[in-house]
mmCIF file of C-alpha atoms in Angstrom:
data_model
loop_
_atom_site.group_PDB
_atom_site.id
_atom_site.type_symbol
_atom_site.label_atom_id
_atom_site.label_comp_id
_atom_site.label_asym_id
_atom_site.label_seq_id
_atom_site.Cartn_x
_atom_site.Cartn_y
_atom_site.Cartn_z
ATOM 1 C CA UNK A 1 38.784 -91.564 -111.887
ATOM 2 C CA UNK A 2 42.071 -90.349 -110.429
ATOM 3 C CA UNK A 3 40.385 -88.795 -107.376
ATOM 4 C CA UNK A 4 38.630 -92.073 -106.531
ATOM 5 C CA UNK A 5 41.909 -93.984 -106.893
ATOM 6 C CA UNK A 6 43.494 -91.583 -104.408
ATOM 7 C CA UNK A 7 40.637 -92.236 -102.009
ATOM 8 C CA UNK A 8 41.170 -96.007 -102.256
ATOM 9 C CA UNK A 9 44.898 -95.597 -101.552
ATOM 10 C CA UNK A 10 44.205 -93.449 -98.510
ATOM 11 C CA UNK A 11 41.750 -96.062 -97.190
ATOM 12 C CA UNK A 12 44.399 -98.740 -97.626
ATOM 13 C CA UNK A 13 46.902 -96.686 -95.615
ATOM 14 C CA UNK A 14 44.328 -96.327 -92.844
ATOM 15 C CA UNK A 15 43.864 -100.113 -92.738
ATOM 16 C CA UNK A 16 47.627 -100.618 -92.580
ATOM 17 C CA UNK A 17 47.674 -98.340 -89.547
ATOM 18 C CA UNK A 18 45.618 -100.928 -87.647
ATOM 19 C CA UNK A 19 48.162 -103.601 -88.581
ATOM 20 C CA UNK A 20 50.907 -101.309 -87.354
ATOM 21 C CA UNK A 21 49.255 -101.132 -83.940
ATOM 22 C CA UNK A 22 49.073 -104.941 -83.704
ATOM 23 C CA UNK A 23 52.738 -105.247 -84.651
ATOM 24 C CA UNK A 24 53.624 -102.737 -81.936
ATOM 25 C CA UNK A 25 51.733 -104.712 -79.280
ATOM 26 C CA UNK A 26 53.423 -107.987 -80.255
ATOM 27 C CA UNK A 27 56.852 -106.338 -80.376
ATOM 28 C CA UNK A 28 56.675 -104.796 -76.905
ATOM 29 C CA UNK A 29 55.243 -107.971 -75.395
ATOM 30 C CA UNK A 30 58.250 -109.894 -76.724
ATOM 31 C CA UNK A 31 60.670 -107.206 -75.502
ATOM 32 C CA UNK A 32 59.202 -107.151 -71.998
ATOM 33 C CA UNK A 33 59.268 -110.938 -71.738
ATOM 34 C CA UNK A 34 62.891 -110.889 -72.861
ATOM 35 C CA UNK A 35 63.775 -108.379 -70.141
ATOM 36 C CA UNK A 36 62.107 -110.526 -67.498
ATOM 37 C CA UNK A 37 63.866 -113.600 -68.845
ATOM 38 C CA UNK A 38 67.285 -111.936 -68.549
ATOM 39 C CA UNK A 39 66.777 -111.103 -64.876
ATOM 40 C CA UNK A 40 65.390 -114.565 -64.144
ATOM 41 C CA UNK A 41 68.451 -116.210 -65.663
ATOM 42 C CA UNK A 42 70.721 -114.076 -63.485
ATOM 43 C CA UNK A 43 68.728 -115.200 -60.463
ATOM 44 C CA UNK A 44 69.087 -118.830 -61.504
ATOM 45 C CA UNK A 45 72.864 -118.506 -61.739
ATOM 46 C CA UNK A 46 73.065 -116.966 -58.266
ATOM 47 C CA UNK A 47 70.720 -119.490 -56.641
ATOM 48 C CA UNK A 48 72.554 -122.391 -58.255
ATOM 49 C CA UNK A 49 75.851 -121.108 -56.841
ATOM 50 C CA UNK A 50 74.335 -120.639 -53.377
ATOM 51 C CA UNK A 51 72.816 -124.111 -53.476
ATOM 52 C CA UNK A 52 76.237 -125.597 -54.177
ATOM 53 C CA UNK A 53 77.656 -123.710 -51.189
ATOM 54 C CA UNK A 54 74.791 -124.858 -48.950
ATOM 55 C CA UNK A 55 75.296 -128.511 -49.899
ATOM 56 C CA UNK A 56 79.003 -128.257 -49.106
ATOM 57 C CA UNK A 57 78.216 -126.743 -45.696
ATOM 58 C CA UNK A 58 75.713 -129.495 -44.919
ATOM 59 C CA UNK A 59 78.318 -132.117 -45.763
ATOM 60 C CA UNK A 60 80.766 -130.314 -43.472
ATOM 61 C CA UNK A 61 78.174 -130.224 -40.732
ATOM 62 C CA UNK A 62 78.231 -126.423 -40.717
ATOM 63 C CA UNK A 63 74.627 -126.006 -41.909
ATOM 64 C CA UNK A 64 71.253 -127.661 -41.591
ATOM 65 C CA UNK A 65 69.543 -129.526 -44.437
ATOM 66 C CA UNK A 66 66.810 -126.903 -44.307
ATOM 67 C CA UNK A 67 69.154 -124.419 -45.981
ATOM 68 C CA UNK A 68 69.505 -126.593 -49.060
ATOM 69 C CA UNK A 69 65.761 -127.227 -49.067
ATOM 70 C CA UNK A 70 65.002 -123.488 -49.029
ATOM 71 C CA UNK A 71 67.475 -122.769 -51.814
ATOM 72 C CA UNK A 72 66.314 -125.697 -53.928
ATOM 73 C CA UNK A 73 62.674 -124.575 -53.603
ATOM 74 C CA UNK A 74 63.609 -121.072 -54.776
ATOM 75 C CA UNK A 75 65.656 -122.550 -57.606
ATOM 76 C CA UNK A 76 62.799 -124.735 -58.804
ATOM 77 C CA UNK A 77 60.416 -121.784 -58.691
ATOM 78 C CA UNK A 78 62.843 -119.668 -60.703
ATOM 79 C CA UNK A 79 63.231 -122.430 -63.283
ATOM 80 C CA UNK A 80 59.474 -122.674 -63.634
ATOM 81 C CA UNK A 81 59.287 -118.905 -64.171
ATOM 82 C CA UNK A 82 62.053 -119.133 -66.767
ATOM 83 C CA UNK A 83 60.252 -121.865 -68.695
ATOM 84 C CA UNK A 84 57.012 -119.870 -68.642
ATOM 85 C CA UNK A 85 58.769 -116.739 -69.898
ATOM 86 C CA UNK A 86 60.516 -118.677 -72.664
ATOM 87 C CA UNK A 87 57.196 -120.118 -73.835
ATOM 88 C CA UNK A 88 55.364 -116.795 -73.756
ATOM 89 C CA UNK A 89 58.212 -115.025 -75.545
ATOM 90 C CA UNK A 90 58.219 -117.634 -78.301
ATOM 91 C CA UNK A 91 54.479 -117.090 -78.751
ATOM 92 C CA UNK A 92 54.967 -113.318 -78.967
ATOM 93 C CA UNK A 93 57.812 -113.731 -81.462
ATOM 94 C CA UNK A 94 55.687 -116.105 -83.527
ATOM 95 C CA UNK A 95 52.859 -113.576 -83.701
ATOM 96 C CA UNK A 96 55.317 -110.823 -84.585
ATOM 97 C CA UNK A 97 56.822 -112.992 -87.334
ATOM 98 C CA UNK A 98 53.381 -113.653 -88.843
ATOM 99 C CA UNK A 99 52.428 -109.983 -88.763
ATOM 100 C CA UNK A 100 55.698 -108.772 -90.285
ATOM 101 C CA UNK A 101 56.346 -111.786 -92.557
ATOM 102 C CA UNK A 102 59.898 -111.978 -91.234
ATOM 103 C CA UNK A 103 61.581 -115.060 -89.747
ATOM 104 C CA UNK A 104 62.210 -114.663 -86.016
ATOM 105 C CA UNK A 105 63.884 -117.260 -83.810
ATOM 106 C CA UNK A 106 64.101 -117.508 -79.998
ATOM 107 C CA UNK A 107 67.647 -116.132 -80.280
ATOM 108 C CA UNK A 108 66.419 -112.957 -81.990
ATOM 109 C CA UNK A 109 67.363 -109.812 -80.067
ATOM 110 C CA UNK A 110 64.774 -107.028 -80.146
ATOM 111 C CA UNK A 111 66.007 -103.487 -79.547
ATOM 112 C CA UNK A 112 63.780 -100.681 -78.317
ATOM 113 C CA UNK A 113 63.382 -97.850 -80.853
ATOM 114 C CA UNK A 114 64.771 -94.385 -80.100
ATOM 115 C CA UNK A 115 61.680 -92.208 -80.141
ATOM 116 C CA UNK A 116 62.423 -89.772 -77.317
ATOM 117 C CA UNK A 117 63.373 -86.831 -79.630
ATOM 118 C CA UNK A 118 60.272 -87.252 -81.801
ATOM 119 C CA UNK A 119 58.032 -87.542 -78.752
ATOM 120 C CA UNK A 120 59.605 -84.452 -77.195
ATOM 121 C CA UNK A 121 58.915 -82.401 -80.341
ATOM 122 C CA UNK A 122 55.362 -83.716 -80.533
ATOM 123 C CA UNK A 123 54.575 -82.948 -76.900
ATOM 124 C CA UNK A 124 56.031 -79.455 -77.295
ATOM 125 C CA UNK A 125 53.627 -78.776 -80.160
ATOM 126 C CA UNK A 126 50.694 -80.130 -78.165
ATOM 127 C CA UNK A 127 51.597 -78.041 -75.121
ATOM 128 C CA UNK A 128 51.677 -74.896 -77.268
ATOM 129 C CA UNK A 129 48.071 -75.404 -78.392
ATOM 130 C CA UNK A 130 45.632 -72.931 -76.802
ATOM 131 C CA UNK A 131 42.544 -74.391 -75.099
ATOM 132 C CA UNK A 132 39.956 -75.549 -77.615
ATOM 133 C CA UNK A 133 42.365 -75.342 -80.553
ATOM 134 C CA UNK A 134 42.278 -77.958 -83.294
ATOM 135 C CA UNK A 135 45.095 -80.274 -84.216
ATOM 136 C CA UNK A 136 47.780 -78.301 -86.109
ATOM 137 C CA UNK A 137 48.755 -79.256 -89.647
ATOM 138 C CA UNK A 138 52.228 -80.293 -88.449
ATOM 139 C CA UNK A 139 50.629 -83.149 -86.461
ATOM 140 C CA UNK A 140 48.158 -84.273 -89.125
ATOM 141 C CA UNK A 141 50.237 -87.266 -90.236
ATOM 142 C CA UNK A 142 47.563 -89.877 -89.641
ATOM 143 C CA UNK A 143 46.477 -91.685 -92.853
ATOM 144 C CA UNK A 144 42.856 -90.837 -92.122
ATOM 145 C CA UNK A 145 43.588 -87.203 -92.950
ATOM 146 C CA UNK A 146 44.746 -88.330 -96.388
ATOM 147 C CA UNK A 147 41.458 -90.215 -96.658
ATOM 148 C CA UNK A 148 39.521 -87.039 -95.955
ATOM 149 C CA UNK A 149 41.596 -85.121 -98.506
ATOM 150 C CA UNK A 150 41.012 -87.820 -101.113
ATOM 151 C CA UNK A 151 37.255 -87.820 -100.421
ATOM 152 C CA UNK A 152 37.259 -84.037 -100.721
ATOM 153 C CA UNK A 153 39.079 -84.298 -104.061
ATOM 154 C CA UNK A 154 36.413 -86.714 -105.321
ATOM 155 C CA UNK A 155 33.669 -84.224 -104.463
ATOM 156 C CA UNK A 156 35.574 -81.360 -106.097
ATOM 157 C CA UNK A 157 35.912 -83.457 -109.248
ATOM 158 C CA UNK A 158 32.166 -84.127 -109.211
ATOM 159 C CA UNK A 159 31.493 -80.417 -108.799
ATOM 160 C CA UNK A 160 33.759 -79.569 -111.739
ATOM 161 C CA UNK A 161 31.979 -82.187 -113.861
ATOM 162 C CA UNK A 162 28.635 -80.742 -112.864
ATOM 163 C CA UNK A 163 29.726 -77.248 -113.921
ATOM 164 C CA UNK A 164 31.010 -78.615 -117.206
ATOM 165 C CA UNK A 165 27.586 -80.043 -118.033
ATOM 166 C CA UNK A 166 26.055 -76.582 -117.783
ATOM 167 C CA UNK A 167 28.435 -74.988 -120.304
ATOM 168 C CA UNK A 168 28.153 -75.403 -124.076
ATOM 169 C CA UNK A 169 30.551 -77.901 -125.567
ATOM 170 C CA UNK A 170 32.273 -77.018 -128.819
ATOM 171 C CA UNK A 171 34.184 -79.563 -130.836
ATOM 172 C CA UNK A 172 35.943 -79.656 -134.185
ATOM 173 C CA UNK A 173 35.630 -82.469 -136.692
ATOM 174 C CA UNK A 174 37.266 -83.463 -139.962
ATOM 175 C CA UNK A 175 36.448 -86.110 -142.568
ATOM 176 C CA UNK A 176 38.349 -87.464 -145.580
ATOM 177 C CA UNK A 177 36.337 -89.478 -148.135
ATOM 178 C CA UNK A 178 36.131 -90.712 -151.754
ATOM 179 C CA UNK A 179 33.090 -90.106 -153.902
ATOM 180 C CA UNK A 180 30.836 -87.289 -154.988
ATOM 181 C CA UNK A 181 30.023 -84.851 -152.219
ATOM 182 C CA UNK A 182 26.935 -82.719 -151.845
ATOM 183 C CA UNK A 183 25.149 -81.784 -155.074
ATOM 184 C CA UNK A 184 27.529 -83.879 -157.189
ATOM 185 C CA UNK A 185 26.208 -87.192 -155.972
ATOM 186 C CA UNK A 186 25.310 -88.368 -159.489
ATOM 187 C CA UNK A 187 28.497 -87.237 -161.151
ATOM 188 C CA UNK A 188 30.444 -89.839 -163.110
ATOM 189 C CA UNK A 189 33.812 -88.537 -161.860
ATOM 190 C CA UNK A 190 34.214 -89.488 -158.180
ATOM 191 C CA UNK A 191 37.237 -88.059 -156.434
ATOM 192 C CA UNK A 192 38.842 -87.602 -153.039
ATOM 193 C CA UNK A 193 37.403 -84.866 -150.914
ATOM 194 C CA UNK A 194 37.363 -83.741 -147.294
ATOM 195 C CA UNK A 195 35.150 -81.725 -145.053
ATOM 196 C CA UNK A 196 35.681 -79.994 -141.679
ATOM 197 C CA UNK A 197 33.731 -77.912 -139.252
ATOM 198 C CA UNK A 198 32.620 -77.151 -135.719
ATOM 199 C CA UNK A 199 29.854 -78.725 -133.699
ATOM 200 C CA UNK A 200 28.152 -77.184 -130.672
ATOM 201 C CA UNK A 201 26.280 -79.166 -127.999
ATOM 202 C CA UNK A 202 24.200 -77.246 -125.495
ATOM 203 C CA UNK A 203 21.303 -78.652 -123.515
ATOM 204 C CA UNK A 204 19.569 -75.854 -121.618
ATOM 205 C CA UNK A 205 16.767 -78.187 -120.555
ATOM 206 C CA UNK A 206 19.286 -79.903 -118.197
ATOM 207 C CA UNK A 207 20.306 -76.697 -116.384
ATOM 208 C CA UNK A 208 18.454 -77.660 -113.220
ATOM 209 C CA UNK A 209 20.260 -80.970 -112.859
ATOM 210 C CA UNK A 210 23.750 -79.498 -112.240
ATOM 211 C CA UNK A 211 22.325 -77.229 -109.524
ATOM 212 C CA UNK A 212 20.951 -80.235 -107.664
ATOM 213 C CA UNK A 213 24.227 -82.120 -108.027
ATOM 214 C CA UNK A 214 26.181 -79.095 -106.815
ATOM 215 C CA UNK A 215 24.023 -78.838 -103.688
ATOM 216 C CA UNK A 216 24.575 -82.535 -102.997
ATOM 217 C CA UNK A 217 28.341 -82.166 -103.474
ATOM 218 C CA UNK A 218 28.541 -79.164 -101.133
ATOM 219 C CA UNK A 219 26.547 -81.079 -98.519
ATOM 220 C CA UNK A 220 28.957 -83.992 -98.785
ATOM 221 C CA UNK A 221 31.902 -81.607 -98.491
ATOM 222 C CA UNK A 222 30.472 -80.187 -95.242
ATOM 223 C CA UNK A 223 30.007 -83.738 -93.930
ATOM 224 C CA UNK A 224 33.647 -84.524 -94.755
ATOM 225 C CA UNK A 225 34.808 -81.345 -93.010
ATOM 226 C CA UNK A 226 32.736 -82.187 -89.940
ATOM 227 C CA UNK A 227 34.059 -85.744 -89.766
ATOM 228 C CA UNK A 228 37.627 -84.543 -90.198
ATOM 229 C CA UNK A 229 37.260 -82.025 -87.358
ATOM 230 C CA UNK A 230 35.703 -84.706 -85.124
ATOM 231 C CA UNK A 231 38.543 -87.111 -85.926
ATOM 232 C CA UNK A 232 41.175 -84.467 -85.119
ATOM 233 C CA UNK A 233 39.505 -83.798 -81.765
ATOM 234 C CA UNK A 234 39.362 -87.551 -81.088
ATOM 235 C CA UNK A 235 43.123 -87.799 -81.680
ATOM 236 C CA UNK A 236 43.777 -85.025 -79.177
ATOM 237 C CA UNK A 237 41.689 -86.846 -76.600
ATOM 238 C CA UNK A 238 43.314 -90.193 -77.444
ATOM 239 C CA UNK A 239 46.858 -88.973 -76.756
ATOM 240 C CA UNK A 240 45.941 -87.642 -73.305
ATOM 241 C CA UNK A 241 46.109 -91.120 -71.728
ATOM 242 C CA UNK A 242 49.596 -92.107 -73.003
ATOM 243 C CA UNK A 243 50.943 -88.631 -72.195
ATOM 244 C CA UNK A 244 49.774 -88.927 -68.586
ATOM 245 C CA UNK A 245 51.095 -92.484 -68.457
ATOM 246 C CA UNK A 246 54.509 -91.310 -69.667
ATOM 247 C CA UNK A 247 54.700 -88.711 -66.909
ATOM 248 C CA UNK A 248 53.954 -91.392 -64.312
ATOM 249 C CA UNK A 249 56.500 -93.824 -65.769
ATOM 250 C CA UNK A 250 59.283 -91.218 -65.733
ATOM 251 C CA UNK A 251 58.654 -90.649 -62.039
ATOM 252 C CA UNK A 252 58.466 -94.408 -61.477
ATOM 253 C CA UNK A 253 61.868 -94.946 -63.101
ATOM 254 C CA UNK A 254 63.498 -92.491 -60.711
ATOM 255 C CA UNK A 255 61.900 -94.257 -57.754
ATOM 256 C CA UNK A 256 62.840 -97.676 -59.177
ATOM 257 C CA UNK A 257 66.495 -96.673 -59.322
ATOM 258 C CA UNK A 258 66.405 -95.589 -55.685
ATOM 259 C CA UNK A 259 64.630 -98.784 -54.599
ATOM 260 C CA UNK A 260 67.167 -100.939 -56.448
ATOM 261 C CA UNK A 261 70.051 -99.160 -54.727
ATOM 262 C CA UNK A 262 68.463 -99.803 -51.321
ATOM 263 C CA UNK A 263 67.575 -103.435 -52.108
ATOM 264 C CA UNK A 264 71.090 -104.117 -53.388
ATOM 265 C CA UNK A 265 72.517 -102.671 -50.186
ATOM 266 C CA UNK A 266 70.411 -105.074 -48.140
ATOM 267 C CA UNK A 267 71.332 -107.941 -50.474
ATOM 268 C CA UNK A 268 75.062 -107.240 -50.128
ATOM 269 C CA UNK A 269 74.740 -107.282 -46.372
ATOM 270 C CA UNK A 270 72.775 -110.532 -46.521
ATOM 271 C CA UNK A 271 75.400 -112.074 -48.802
ATOM 272 C CA UNK A 272 78.185 -111.074 -46.432
ATOM 273 C CA UNK A 273 76.295 -112.646 -43.546
ATOM 274 C CA UNK A 274 75.681 -115.733 -45.664
ATOM 275 C CA UNK A 275 79.375 -115.994 -46.473
ATOM 276 C CA UNK A 276 80.107 -115.715 -42.736
ATOM 277 C CA UNK A 277 77.496 -118.402 -42.117
ATOM 278 C CA UNK A 278 75.560 -116.036 -39.895
ATOM 279 C CA UNK A 279 72.377 -115.976 -41.988
ATOM 280 C CA UNK A 280 69.970 -118.793 -42.913
ATOM 281 C CA UNK A 281 69.321 -119.541 -46.581
ATOM 282 C CA UNK A 282 65.711 -118.387 -46.552
ATOM 283 C CA UNK A 283 66.727 -114.929 -45.316
ATOM 284 C CA UNK A 284 69.273 -114.580 -48.098
ATOM 285 C CA UNK A 285 66.807 -115.727 -50.769
ATOM 286 C CA UNK A 286 64.277 -113.189 -49.508
ATOM 287 C CA UNK A 287 66.823 -110.396 -49.929
ATOM 288 C CA UNK A 288 67.800 -111.683 -53.382
ATOM 289 C CA UNK A 289 64.167 -111.937 -54.453
ATOM 290 C CA UNK A 290 63.557 -108.343 -53.381
ATOM 291 C CA UNK A 291 66.411 -107.220 -55.660
ATOM 292 C CA UNK A 292 64.957 -109.260 -58.524
ATOM 293 C CA UNK A 293 61.519 -107.702 -58.132
ATOM 294 C CA UNK A 294 62.980 -104.192 -58.000
ATOM 295 C CA UNK A 295 65.016 -104.753 -61.163
ATOM 296 C CA UNK A 296 62.049 -106.296 -62.944
ATOM 297 C CA UNK A 297 59.957 -103.271 -62.043
ATOM 298 C CA UNK A 298 62.559 -100.937 -63.521
ATOM 299 C CA UNK A 299 62.856 -102.989 -66.726
ATOM 300 C CA UNK A 300 59.083 -103.165 -67.042
ATOM 301 C CA UNK A 301 58.642 -99.424 -66.537
ATOM 302 C CA UNK A 302 61.402 -98.681 -69.054
ATOM 303 C CA UNK A 303 59.737 -100.825 -71.716
ATOM 304 C CA UNK A 304 56.313 -99.415 -70.884
ATOM 305 C CA UNK A 305 57.636 -95.862 -71.238
ATOM 306 C CA UNK A 306 58.908 -96.516 -74.757
ATOM 307 C CA UNK A 307 55.659 -98.320 -75.515
ATOM 308 C CA UNK A 308 53.606 -95.287 -74.484
ATOM 309 C CA UNK A 309 55.908 -93.058 -76.522
ATOM 310 C CA UNK A 310 55.392 -95.240 -79.575
ATOM 311 C CA UNK A 311 51.658 -95.341 -78.873
ATOM 312 C CA UNK A 312 51.540 -91.550 -78.860
ATOM 313 C CA UNK A 313 53.278 -91.361 -82.230
ATOM 314 C CA UNK A 314 51.143 -94.196 -83.587
ATOM 315 C CA UNK A 315 47.908 -92.490 -82.566
ATOM 316 C CA UNK A 316 49.019 -89.411 -84.483
ATOM 317 C CA UNK A 317 50.103 -91.522 -87.457
ATOM 318 C CA UNK A 318 53.782 -90.614 -87.242
ATOM 319 C CA UNK A 319 56.670 -92.791 -88.347
ATOM 320 C CA UNK A 320 58.697 -94.624 -85.707
ATOM 321 C CA UNK A 321 62.446 -94.054 -85.770
ATOM 322 C CA UNK A 322 65.023 -96.806 -85.933
ATOM 323 C CA UNK A 323 66.871 -98.022 -82.840
#
């Protein structure tokens, strides 16, 4: 039955939606690890340069061995962090490759999708909803809604079949034969003949059966309607968390930018004092670490914002735009 085939296709799309969510989680994990890895590599370059300067000063007698020890300890810690991030990113890329059936190497560059316009339109539609209103048709993109429509089509087909059983069925027939038809069965001159007519099939003793089937179909239709309304309400509740999270992350990004500016100001002053040999190595590394943490926070919040945007669209079953 065509209606049942449509229901199976809709169920398949709903299952693929779960796979889509897993792909999204693996993708953003790999992106975030890549962002952290980029900042860590910048730190390694800076610490390696400072360590070379500290060793030269110790050889000149202008610095104490403790400066090189402090810088080397920070450098080793940064290398350990780099190795951990590389390993975790490779695991995330491996999972993403298995889910998408696409080859991904450690050198693969992942780019965040541009979803801000779609999210803005979606949030505008949600904000326009009056209290207690159901999900509008423009936001019913989730495959589950197609499943409900397909299930409803199956019940409508059953109802139409039930009504058809109640009505008389009229059919035409035709027959071409060779022989002696009718009262000429014993004639010695057989010949070609044909016959045609109408046949009527009507079973009034089954009238009660369609009524029972129709009641069952209408009950199932009400169940489908109730489940669809409950699912739409669940989607509205589900998007509340990422929407609130997005609002927080936008505020956090503004604060992150201000913190980075302040930390970089302190780091520049510490570097100048280091260059003038008026600051110990541990004090400089503290200032540099503060800058690293501030930049990592901004990168993390930026990735998390896009992730929550994608999550909002994914919950509603909408397509994700390209980068």
